[in-house]
PDB file of C-alpha atoms in Angstrom:
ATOM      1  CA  UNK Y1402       0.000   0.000   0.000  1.00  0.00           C
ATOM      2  CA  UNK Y1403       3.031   2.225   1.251  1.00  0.00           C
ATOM      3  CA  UNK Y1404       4.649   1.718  -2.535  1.00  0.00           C
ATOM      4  CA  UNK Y1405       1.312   3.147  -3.835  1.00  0.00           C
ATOM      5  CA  UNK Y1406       3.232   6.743  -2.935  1.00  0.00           C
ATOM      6  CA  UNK Y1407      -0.706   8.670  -2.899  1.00  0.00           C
ATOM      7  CA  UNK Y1408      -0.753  12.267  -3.572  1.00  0.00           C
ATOM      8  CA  UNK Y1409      -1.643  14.522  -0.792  1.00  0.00           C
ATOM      9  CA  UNK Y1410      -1.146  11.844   1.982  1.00  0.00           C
ATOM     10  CA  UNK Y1411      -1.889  13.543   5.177  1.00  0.00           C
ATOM     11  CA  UNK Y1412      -1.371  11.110   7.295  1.00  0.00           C
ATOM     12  CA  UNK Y1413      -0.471   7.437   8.007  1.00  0.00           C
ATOM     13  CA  UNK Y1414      -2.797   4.896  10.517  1.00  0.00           C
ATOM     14  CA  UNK Y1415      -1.699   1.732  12.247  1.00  0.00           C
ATOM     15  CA  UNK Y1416      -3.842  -0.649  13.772  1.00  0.00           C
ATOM     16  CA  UNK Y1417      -5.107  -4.136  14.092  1.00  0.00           C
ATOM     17  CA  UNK Y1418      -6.034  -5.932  16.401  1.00  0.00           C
ATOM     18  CA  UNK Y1419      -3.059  -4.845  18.115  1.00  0.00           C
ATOM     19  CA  UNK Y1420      -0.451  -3.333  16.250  1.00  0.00           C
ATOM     20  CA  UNK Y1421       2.919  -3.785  18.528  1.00  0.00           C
ATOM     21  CA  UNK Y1422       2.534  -7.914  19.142  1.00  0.00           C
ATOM     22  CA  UNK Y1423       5.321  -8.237  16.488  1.00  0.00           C
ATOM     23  CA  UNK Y1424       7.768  -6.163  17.668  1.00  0.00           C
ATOM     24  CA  UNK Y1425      10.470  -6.585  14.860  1.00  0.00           C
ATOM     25  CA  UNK Y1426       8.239  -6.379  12.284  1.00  0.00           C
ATOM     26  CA  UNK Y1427       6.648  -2.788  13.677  1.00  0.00           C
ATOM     27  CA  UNK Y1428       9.629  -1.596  13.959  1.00  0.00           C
ATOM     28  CA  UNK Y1429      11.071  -2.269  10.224  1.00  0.00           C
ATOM     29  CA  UNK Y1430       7.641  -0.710   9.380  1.00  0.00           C
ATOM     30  CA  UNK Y1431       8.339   2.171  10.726  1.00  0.00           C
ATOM     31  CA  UNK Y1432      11.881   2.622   8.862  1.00  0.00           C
ATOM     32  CA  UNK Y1433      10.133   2.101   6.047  1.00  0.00           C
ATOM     33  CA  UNK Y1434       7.758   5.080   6.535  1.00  0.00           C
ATOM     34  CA  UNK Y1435      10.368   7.041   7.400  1.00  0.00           C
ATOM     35  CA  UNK Y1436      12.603   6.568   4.752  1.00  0.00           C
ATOM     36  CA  UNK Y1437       9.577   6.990   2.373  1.00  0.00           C
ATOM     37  CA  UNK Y1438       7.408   9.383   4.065  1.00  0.00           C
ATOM     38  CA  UNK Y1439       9.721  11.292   6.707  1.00  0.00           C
ATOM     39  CA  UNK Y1440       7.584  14.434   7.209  1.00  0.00           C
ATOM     40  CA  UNK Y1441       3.851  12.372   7.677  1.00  0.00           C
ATOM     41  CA  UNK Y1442       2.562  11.792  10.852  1.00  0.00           C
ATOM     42  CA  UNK Y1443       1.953   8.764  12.080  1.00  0.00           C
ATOM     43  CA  UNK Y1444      -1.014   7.124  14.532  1.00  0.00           C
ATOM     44  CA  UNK Y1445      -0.476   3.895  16.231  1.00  0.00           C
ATOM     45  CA  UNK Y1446      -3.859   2.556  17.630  1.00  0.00           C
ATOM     46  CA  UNK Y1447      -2.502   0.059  20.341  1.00  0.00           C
ATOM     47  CA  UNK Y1448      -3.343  -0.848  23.791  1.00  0.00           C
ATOM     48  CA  UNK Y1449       0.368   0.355  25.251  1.00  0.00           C
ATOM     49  CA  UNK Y1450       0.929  -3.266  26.743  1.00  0.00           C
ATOM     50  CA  UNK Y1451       4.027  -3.668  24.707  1.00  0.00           C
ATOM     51  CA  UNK Y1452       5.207  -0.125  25.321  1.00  0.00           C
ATOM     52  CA  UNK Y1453       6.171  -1.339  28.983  1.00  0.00           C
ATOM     53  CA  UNK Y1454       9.244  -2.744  27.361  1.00  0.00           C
ATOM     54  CA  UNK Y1455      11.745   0.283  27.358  1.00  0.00           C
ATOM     55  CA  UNK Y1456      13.989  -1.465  24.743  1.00  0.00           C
ATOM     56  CA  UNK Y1457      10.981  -2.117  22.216  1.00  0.00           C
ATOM     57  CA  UNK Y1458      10.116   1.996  22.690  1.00  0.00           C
ATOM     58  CA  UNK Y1459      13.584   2.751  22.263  1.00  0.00           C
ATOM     59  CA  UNK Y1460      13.712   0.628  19.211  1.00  0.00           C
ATOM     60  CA  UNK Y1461      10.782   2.909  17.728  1.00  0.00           C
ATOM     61  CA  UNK Y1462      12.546   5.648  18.576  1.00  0.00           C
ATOM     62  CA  UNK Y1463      15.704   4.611  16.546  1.00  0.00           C
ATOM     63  CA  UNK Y1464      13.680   4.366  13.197  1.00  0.00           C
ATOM     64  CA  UNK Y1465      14.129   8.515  13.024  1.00  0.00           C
ATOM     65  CA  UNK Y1466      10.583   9.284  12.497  1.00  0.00           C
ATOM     66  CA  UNK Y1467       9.552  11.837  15.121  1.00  0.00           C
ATOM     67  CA  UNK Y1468       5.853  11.799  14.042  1.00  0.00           C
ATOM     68  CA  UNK Y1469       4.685   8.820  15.885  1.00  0.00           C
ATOM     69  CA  UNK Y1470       1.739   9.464  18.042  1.00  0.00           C
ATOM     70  CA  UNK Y1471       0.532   5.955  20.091  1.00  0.00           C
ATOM     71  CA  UNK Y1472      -3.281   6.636  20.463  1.00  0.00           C
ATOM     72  CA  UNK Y1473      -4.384   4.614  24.012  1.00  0.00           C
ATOM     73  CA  UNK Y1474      -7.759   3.463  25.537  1.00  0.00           C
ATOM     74  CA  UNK Y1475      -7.488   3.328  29.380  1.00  0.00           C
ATOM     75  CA  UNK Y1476     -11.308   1.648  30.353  1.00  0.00           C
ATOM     76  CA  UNK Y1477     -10.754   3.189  34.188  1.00  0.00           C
ATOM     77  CA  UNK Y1478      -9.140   5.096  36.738  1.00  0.00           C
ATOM     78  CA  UNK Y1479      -8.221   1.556  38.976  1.00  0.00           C
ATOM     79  CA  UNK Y1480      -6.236  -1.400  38.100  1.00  0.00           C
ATOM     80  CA  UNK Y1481      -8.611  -3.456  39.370  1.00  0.00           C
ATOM     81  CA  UNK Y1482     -11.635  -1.457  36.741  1.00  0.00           C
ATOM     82  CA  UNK Y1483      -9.326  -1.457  34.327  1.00  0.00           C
ATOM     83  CA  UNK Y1484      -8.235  -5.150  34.115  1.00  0.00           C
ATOM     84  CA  UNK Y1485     -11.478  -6.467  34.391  1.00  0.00           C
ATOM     85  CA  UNK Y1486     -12.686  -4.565  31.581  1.00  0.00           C
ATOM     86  CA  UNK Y1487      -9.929  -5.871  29.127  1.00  0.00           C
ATOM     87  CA  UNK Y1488     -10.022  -9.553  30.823  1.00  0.00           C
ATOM     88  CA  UNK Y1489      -6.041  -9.130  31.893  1.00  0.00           C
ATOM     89  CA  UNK Y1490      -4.191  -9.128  34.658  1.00  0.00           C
ATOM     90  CA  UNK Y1491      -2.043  -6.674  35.177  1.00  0.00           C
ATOM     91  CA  UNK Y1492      -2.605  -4.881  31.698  1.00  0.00           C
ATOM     92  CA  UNK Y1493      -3.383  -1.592  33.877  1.00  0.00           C
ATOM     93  CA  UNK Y1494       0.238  -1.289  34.976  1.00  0.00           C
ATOM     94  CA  UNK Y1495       1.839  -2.387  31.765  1.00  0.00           C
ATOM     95  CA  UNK Y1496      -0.456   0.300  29.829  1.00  0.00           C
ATOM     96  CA  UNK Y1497       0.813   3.100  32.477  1.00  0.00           C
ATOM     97  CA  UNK Y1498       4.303   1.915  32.504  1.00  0.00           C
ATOM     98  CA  UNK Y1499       4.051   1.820  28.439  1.00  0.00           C
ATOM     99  CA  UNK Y1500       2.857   6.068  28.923  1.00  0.00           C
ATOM    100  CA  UNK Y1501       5.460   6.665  30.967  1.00  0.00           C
ATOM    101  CA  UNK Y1502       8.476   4.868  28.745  1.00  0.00           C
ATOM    102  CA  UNK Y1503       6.984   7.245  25.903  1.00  0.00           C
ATOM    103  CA  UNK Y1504       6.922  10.135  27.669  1.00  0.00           C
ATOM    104  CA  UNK Y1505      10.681   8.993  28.986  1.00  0.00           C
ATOM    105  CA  UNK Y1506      11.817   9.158  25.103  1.00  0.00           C
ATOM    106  CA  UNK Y1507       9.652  12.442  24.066  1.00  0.00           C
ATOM    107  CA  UNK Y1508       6.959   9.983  21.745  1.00  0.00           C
ATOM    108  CA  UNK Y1509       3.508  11.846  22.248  1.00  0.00           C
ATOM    109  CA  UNK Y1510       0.674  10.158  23.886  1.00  0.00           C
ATOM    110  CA  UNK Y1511      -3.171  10.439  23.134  1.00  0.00           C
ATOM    111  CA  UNK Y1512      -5.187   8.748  25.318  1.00  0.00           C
ATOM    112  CA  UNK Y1513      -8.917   7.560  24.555  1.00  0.00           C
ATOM    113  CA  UNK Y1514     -11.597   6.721  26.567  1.00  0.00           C
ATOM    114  CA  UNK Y1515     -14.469   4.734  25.226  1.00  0.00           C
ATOM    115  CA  UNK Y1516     -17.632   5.485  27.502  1.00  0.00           C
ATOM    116  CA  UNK Y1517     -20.027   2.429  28.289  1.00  0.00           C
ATOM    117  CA  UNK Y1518     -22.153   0.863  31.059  1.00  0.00           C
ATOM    118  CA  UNK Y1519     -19.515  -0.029  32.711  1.00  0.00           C
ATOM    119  CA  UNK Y1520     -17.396   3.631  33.262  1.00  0.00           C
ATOM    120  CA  UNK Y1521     -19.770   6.139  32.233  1.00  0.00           C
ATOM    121  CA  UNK Y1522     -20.570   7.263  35.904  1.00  0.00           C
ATOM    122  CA  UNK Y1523     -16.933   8.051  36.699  1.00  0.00           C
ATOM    123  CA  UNK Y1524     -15.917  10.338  33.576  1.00  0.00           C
ATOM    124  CA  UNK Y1525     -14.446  12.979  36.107  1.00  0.00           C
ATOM    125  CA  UNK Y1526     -12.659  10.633  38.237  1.00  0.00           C
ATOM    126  CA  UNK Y1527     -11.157   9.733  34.759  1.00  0.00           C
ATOM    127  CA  UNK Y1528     -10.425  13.650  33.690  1.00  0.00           C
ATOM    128  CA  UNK Y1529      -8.976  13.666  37.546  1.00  0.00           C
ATOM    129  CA  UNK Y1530      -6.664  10.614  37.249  1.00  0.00           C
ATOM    130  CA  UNK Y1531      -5.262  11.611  33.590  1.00  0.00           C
ATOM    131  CA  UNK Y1532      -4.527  15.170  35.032  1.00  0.00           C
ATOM    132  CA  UNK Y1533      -2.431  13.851  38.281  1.00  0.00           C
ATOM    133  CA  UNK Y1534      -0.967  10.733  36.617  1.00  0.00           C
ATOM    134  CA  UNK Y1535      -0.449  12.061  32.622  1.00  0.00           C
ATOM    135  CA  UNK Y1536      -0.320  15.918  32.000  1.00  0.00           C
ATOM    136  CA  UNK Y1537       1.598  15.793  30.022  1.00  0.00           C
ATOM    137  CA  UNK Y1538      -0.373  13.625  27.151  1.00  0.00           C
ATOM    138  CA  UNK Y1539      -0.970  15.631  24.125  1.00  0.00           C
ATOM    139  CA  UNK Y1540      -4.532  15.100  23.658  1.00  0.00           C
ATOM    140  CA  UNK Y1541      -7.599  12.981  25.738  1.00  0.00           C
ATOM    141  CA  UNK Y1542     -10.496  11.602  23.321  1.00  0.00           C
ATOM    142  CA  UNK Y1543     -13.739  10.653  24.976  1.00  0.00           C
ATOM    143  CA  UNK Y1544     -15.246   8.400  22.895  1.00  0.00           C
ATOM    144  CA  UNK Y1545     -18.380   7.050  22.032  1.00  0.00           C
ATOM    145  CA  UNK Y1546     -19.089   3.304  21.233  1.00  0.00           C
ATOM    146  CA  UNK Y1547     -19.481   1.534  17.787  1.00  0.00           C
ATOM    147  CA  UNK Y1548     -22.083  -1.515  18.793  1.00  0.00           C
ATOM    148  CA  UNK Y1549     -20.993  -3.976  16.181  1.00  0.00           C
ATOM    149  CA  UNK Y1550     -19.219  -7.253  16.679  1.00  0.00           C
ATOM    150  CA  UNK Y1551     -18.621  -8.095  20.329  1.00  0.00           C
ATOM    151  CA  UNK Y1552     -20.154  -4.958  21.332  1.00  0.00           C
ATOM    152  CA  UNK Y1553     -23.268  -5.594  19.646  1.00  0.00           C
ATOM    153  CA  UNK Y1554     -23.099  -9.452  20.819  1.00  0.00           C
ATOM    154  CA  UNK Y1555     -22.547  -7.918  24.632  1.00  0.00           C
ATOM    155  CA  UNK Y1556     -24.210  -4.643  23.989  1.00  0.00           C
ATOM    156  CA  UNK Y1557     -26.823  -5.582  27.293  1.00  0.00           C
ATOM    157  CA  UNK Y1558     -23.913  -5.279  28.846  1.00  0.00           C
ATOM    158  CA  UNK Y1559     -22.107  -2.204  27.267  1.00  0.00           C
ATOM    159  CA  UNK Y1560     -24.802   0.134  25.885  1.00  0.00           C
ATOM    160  CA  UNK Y1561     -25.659   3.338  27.895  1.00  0.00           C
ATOM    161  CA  UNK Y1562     -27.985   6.008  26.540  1.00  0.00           C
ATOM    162  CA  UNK Y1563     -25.565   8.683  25.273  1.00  0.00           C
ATOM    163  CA  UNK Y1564     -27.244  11.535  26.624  1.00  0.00           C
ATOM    164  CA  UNK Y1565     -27.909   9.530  30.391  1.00  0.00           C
ATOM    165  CA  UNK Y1566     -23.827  11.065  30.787  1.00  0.00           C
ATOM    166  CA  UNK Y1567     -23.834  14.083  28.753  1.00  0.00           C
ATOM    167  CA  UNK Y1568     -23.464  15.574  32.593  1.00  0.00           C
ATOM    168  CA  UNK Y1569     -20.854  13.422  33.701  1.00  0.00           C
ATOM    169  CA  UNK Y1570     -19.376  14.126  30.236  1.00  0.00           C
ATOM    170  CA  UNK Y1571     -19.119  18.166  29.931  1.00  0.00           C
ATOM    171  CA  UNK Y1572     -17.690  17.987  33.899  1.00  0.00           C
ATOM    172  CA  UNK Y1573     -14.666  16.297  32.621  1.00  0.00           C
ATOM    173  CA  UNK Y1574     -14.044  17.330  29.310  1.00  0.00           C
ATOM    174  CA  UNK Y1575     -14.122  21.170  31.296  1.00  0.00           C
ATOM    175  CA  UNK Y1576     -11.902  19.433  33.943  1.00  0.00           C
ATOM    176  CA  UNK Y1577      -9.366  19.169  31.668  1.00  0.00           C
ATOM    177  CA  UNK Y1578      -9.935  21.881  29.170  1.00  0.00           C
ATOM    178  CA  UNK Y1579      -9.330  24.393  32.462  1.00  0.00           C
ATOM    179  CA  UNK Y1580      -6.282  22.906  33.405  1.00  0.00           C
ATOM    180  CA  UNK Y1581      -4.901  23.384  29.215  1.00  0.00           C
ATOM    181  CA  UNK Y1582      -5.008  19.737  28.221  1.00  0.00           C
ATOM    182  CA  UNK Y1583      -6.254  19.120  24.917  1.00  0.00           C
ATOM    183  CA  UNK Y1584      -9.276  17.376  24.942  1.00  0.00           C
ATOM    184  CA  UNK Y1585     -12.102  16.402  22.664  1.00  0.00           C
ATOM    185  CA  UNK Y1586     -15.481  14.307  22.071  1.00  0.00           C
ATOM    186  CA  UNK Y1587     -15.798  11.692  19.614  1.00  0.00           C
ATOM    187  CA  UNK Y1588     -18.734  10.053  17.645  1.00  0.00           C
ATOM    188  CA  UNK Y1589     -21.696  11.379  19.677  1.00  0.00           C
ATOM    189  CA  UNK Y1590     -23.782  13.329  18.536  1.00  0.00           C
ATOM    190  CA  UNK Y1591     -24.449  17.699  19.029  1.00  0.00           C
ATOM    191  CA  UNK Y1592     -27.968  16.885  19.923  1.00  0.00           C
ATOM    192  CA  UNK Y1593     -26.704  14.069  22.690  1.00  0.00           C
ATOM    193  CA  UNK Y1594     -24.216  16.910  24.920  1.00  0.00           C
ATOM    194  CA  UNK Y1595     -24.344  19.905  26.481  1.00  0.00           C
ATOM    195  CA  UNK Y1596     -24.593  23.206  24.500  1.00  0.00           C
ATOM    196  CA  UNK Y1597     -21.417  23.889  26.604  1.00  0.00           C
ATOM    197  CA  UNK Y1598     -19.756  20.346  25.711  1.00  0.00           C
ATOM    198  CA  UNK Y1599     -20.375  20.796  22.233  1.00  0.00           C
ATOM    199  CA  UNK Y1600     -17.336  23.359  21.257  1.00  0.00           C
ATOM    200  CA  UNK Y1601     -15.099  19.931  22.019  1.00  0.00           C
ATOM    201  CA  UNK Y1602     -17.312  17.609  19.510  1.00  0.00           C
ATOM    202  CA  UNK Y1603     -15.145  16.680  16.490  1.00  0.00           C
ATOM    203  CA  UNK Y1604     -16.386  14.894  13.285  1.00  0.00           C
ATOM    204  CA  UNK Y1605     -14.496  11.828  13.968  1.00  0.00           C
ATOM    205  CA  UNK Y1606     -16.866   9.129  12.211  1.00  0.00           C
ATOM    206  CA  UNK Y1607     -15.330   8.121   8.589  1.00  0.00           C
ATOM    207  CA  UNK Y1608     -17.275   8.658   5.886  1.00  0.00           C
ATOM    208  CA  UNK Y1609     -18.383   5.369   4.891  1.00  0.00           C
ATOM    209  CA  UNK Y1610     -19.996   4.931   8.190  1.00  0.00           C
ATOM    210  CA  UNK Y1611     -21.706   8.024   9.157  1.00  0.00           C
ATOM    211  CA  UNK Y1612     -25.089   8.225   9.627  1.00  0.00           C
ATOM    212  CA  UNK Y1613     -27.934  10.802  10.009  1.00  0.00           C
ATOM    213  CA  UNK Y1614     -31.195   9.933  10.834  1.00  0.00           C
ATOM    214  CA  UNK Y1615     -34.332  11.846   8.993  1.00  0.00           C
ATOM    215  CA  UNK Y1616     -34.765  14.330  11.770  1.00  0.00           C
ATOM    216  CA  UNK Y1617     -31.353  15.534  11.282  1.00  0.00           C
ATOM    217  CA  UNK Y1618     -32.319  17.039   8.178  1.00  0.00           C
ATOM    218  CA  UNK Y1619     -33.741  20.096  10.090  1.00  0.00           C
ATOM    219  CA  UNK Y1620     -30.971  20.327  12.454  1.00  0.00           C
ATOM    220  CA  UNK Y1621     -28.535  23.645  11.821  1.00  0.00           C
ATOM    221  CA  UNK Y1622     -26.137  22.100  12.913  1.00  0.00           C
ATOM    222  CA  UNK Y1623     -25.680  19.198  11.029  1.00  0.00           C
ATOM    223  CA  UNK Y1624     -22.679  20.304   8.891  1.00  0.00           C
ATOM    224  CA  UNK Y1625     -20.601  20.303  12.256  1.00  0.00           C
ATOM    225  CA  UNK Y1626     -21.895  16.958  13.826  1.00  0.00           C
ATOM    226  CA  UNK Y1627     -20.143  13.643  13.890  1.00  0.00           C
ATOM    227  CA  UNK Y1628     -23.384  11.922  12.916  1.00  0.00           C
ATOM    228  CA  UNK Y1629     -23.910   8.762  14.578  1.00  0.00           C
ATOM    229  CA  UNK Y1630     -22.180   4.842  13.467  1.00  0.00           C
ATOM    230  CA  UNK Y1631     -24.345   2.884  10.256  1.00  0.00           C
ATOM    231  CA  UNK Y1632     -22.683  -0.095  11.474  1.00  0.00           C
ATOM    232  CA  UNK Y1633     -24.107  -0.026  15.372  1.00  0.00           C
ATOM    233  CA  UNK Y1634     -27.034  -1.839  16.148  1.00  0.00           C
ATOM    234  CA  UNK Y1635     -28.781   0.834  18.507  1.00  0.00           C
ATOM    235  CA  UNK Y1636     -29.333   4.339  18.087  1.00  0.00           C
ATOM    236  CA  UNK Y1637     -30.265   6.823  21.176  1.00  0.00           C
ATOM    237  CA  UNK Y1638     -34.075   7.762  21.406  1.00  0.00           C
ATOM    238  CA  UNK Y1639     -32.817  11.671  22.327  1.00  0.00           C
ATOM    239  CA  UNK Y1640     -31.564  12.472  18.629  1.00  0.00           C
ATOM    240  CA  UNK Y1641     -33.333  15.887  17.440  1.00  0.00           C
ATOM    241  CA  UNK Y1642     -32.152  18.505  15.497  1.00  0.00           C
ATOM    242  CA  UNK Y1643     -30.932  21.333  16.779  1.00  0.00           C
ATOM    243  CA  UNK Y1644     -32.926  24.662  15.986  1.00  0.00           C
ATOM    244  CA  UNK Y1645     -31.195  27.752  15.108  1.00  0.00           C
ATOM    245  CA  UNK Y1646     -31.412  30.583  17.422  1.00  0.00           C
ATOM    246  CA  UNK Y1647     -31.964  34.232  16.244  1.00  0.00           C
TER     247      UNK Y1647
END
């Protein structure tokens, strides 16, 4: 694909499944960009696991490309939270470990956090933790959930009515807008957040599978709203357009 040499490439993704598992192989990838694409940026979707290895991020860091930024979910603020979330023991402190080895080599950090059933209800203990623990992260994405695959299979367990947090939401993304960390909101919805949340709404949904429902049609806002997933199996029953104001 890399060999293709597209016009106007903006930027370069990585992701999987999970991206660093094959260290080596990474690695060379990442020479390869460089030496073909030194100036674009880079996004590594990954879990961070694998970061907790100070050689491997050291490794990255010898491949000369200084546009690498890892993009990392953390599910909560607790080990415990965190690692029964993702099924794995331990994965909490090898995910914080992995931050701080970036960090230790100047690599930026984004980290994302997907809201569900399971964390919604402590968003600001989130914005809280990320602030004392990582502030120096370049960016924080709060994230809503695509319900397809295993989250559609287990969405009784995962799926939470979008605006039932849209509080819980717009205290944390202020949390850390006040104290200058970049933050922002991913695929929700304008009509599912505060009017004050929705200055840090991005349209993050690709193309291919954004969605607007029939009502959006008379929304003024439309133009400027992430639009919801095609591919998720459930839809909130609070999506209405926004009327203009004069």
């Amino acid at each position: 694909i890399l060999d293709l040499k597209p016009e106007n490439l903006s930027q370069i993704g990585i992701t999987g499944g999970e991206p660093t598992i094959y260290k080596k192989d990474l690695v060379e990838l990442l020479k390869y960009i460089h030496a073909n694409y030194a100036d674009i940026p880079i996004f590594i979707l990954t879990n961070g696991r694998n970061f907790s290895d100070i050689k491997f991020v050291k490794n990255i860091l010898s491949t000369g490309h200084r546009k690498i930024l890892s993009c990392i979910p953390i599910y909560a603020a607790t080990s415990n939270q965190h690692d029964e979330i993702v099924g794995v023991k331990n994965a909490f402190a090898q995910t914080s470990q992995g931050i701080y080895n970036l960090y230790r080599v100047s690599l930026p950090v984004e980290i994302r956090i997907v809201i569900f059933r399971k964390n919604y209800q402590w968003l600001s203990e989130f914005a809280n933790f990320i602030w004392r623990n990582f502030p120096f992260v370049v960016h924080v994405a709060f994230m809503g959930m695509e319900y397809t695959g295993n989250a559609d299979l287990n969405k009784k367990e995962f799926w939470i009515e979008p605006y039932q947090f849209r509080n819980e939401l717009d205290e944390a993304t202020w949390f850390l807008h006040q104290r200058n960390i970049s933050v922002s909101i991913y695929n929700i919805p304008l009509c599912l957040l505060n009017e004050r949340s929705r200055i840090f709404s991005r349209d993050s949904i690709s193309a291919w599978k954004k969605k607007f429902f029939d009502n959006c049609k008379e929304c003024s806002q439309q133009e400027f709203c992430s639009g919801d997933f095609a591919t998720s199996t459930v839809r909130s029953d609070f999506i209405n357009p926004i009327r203009r104001s004069f």
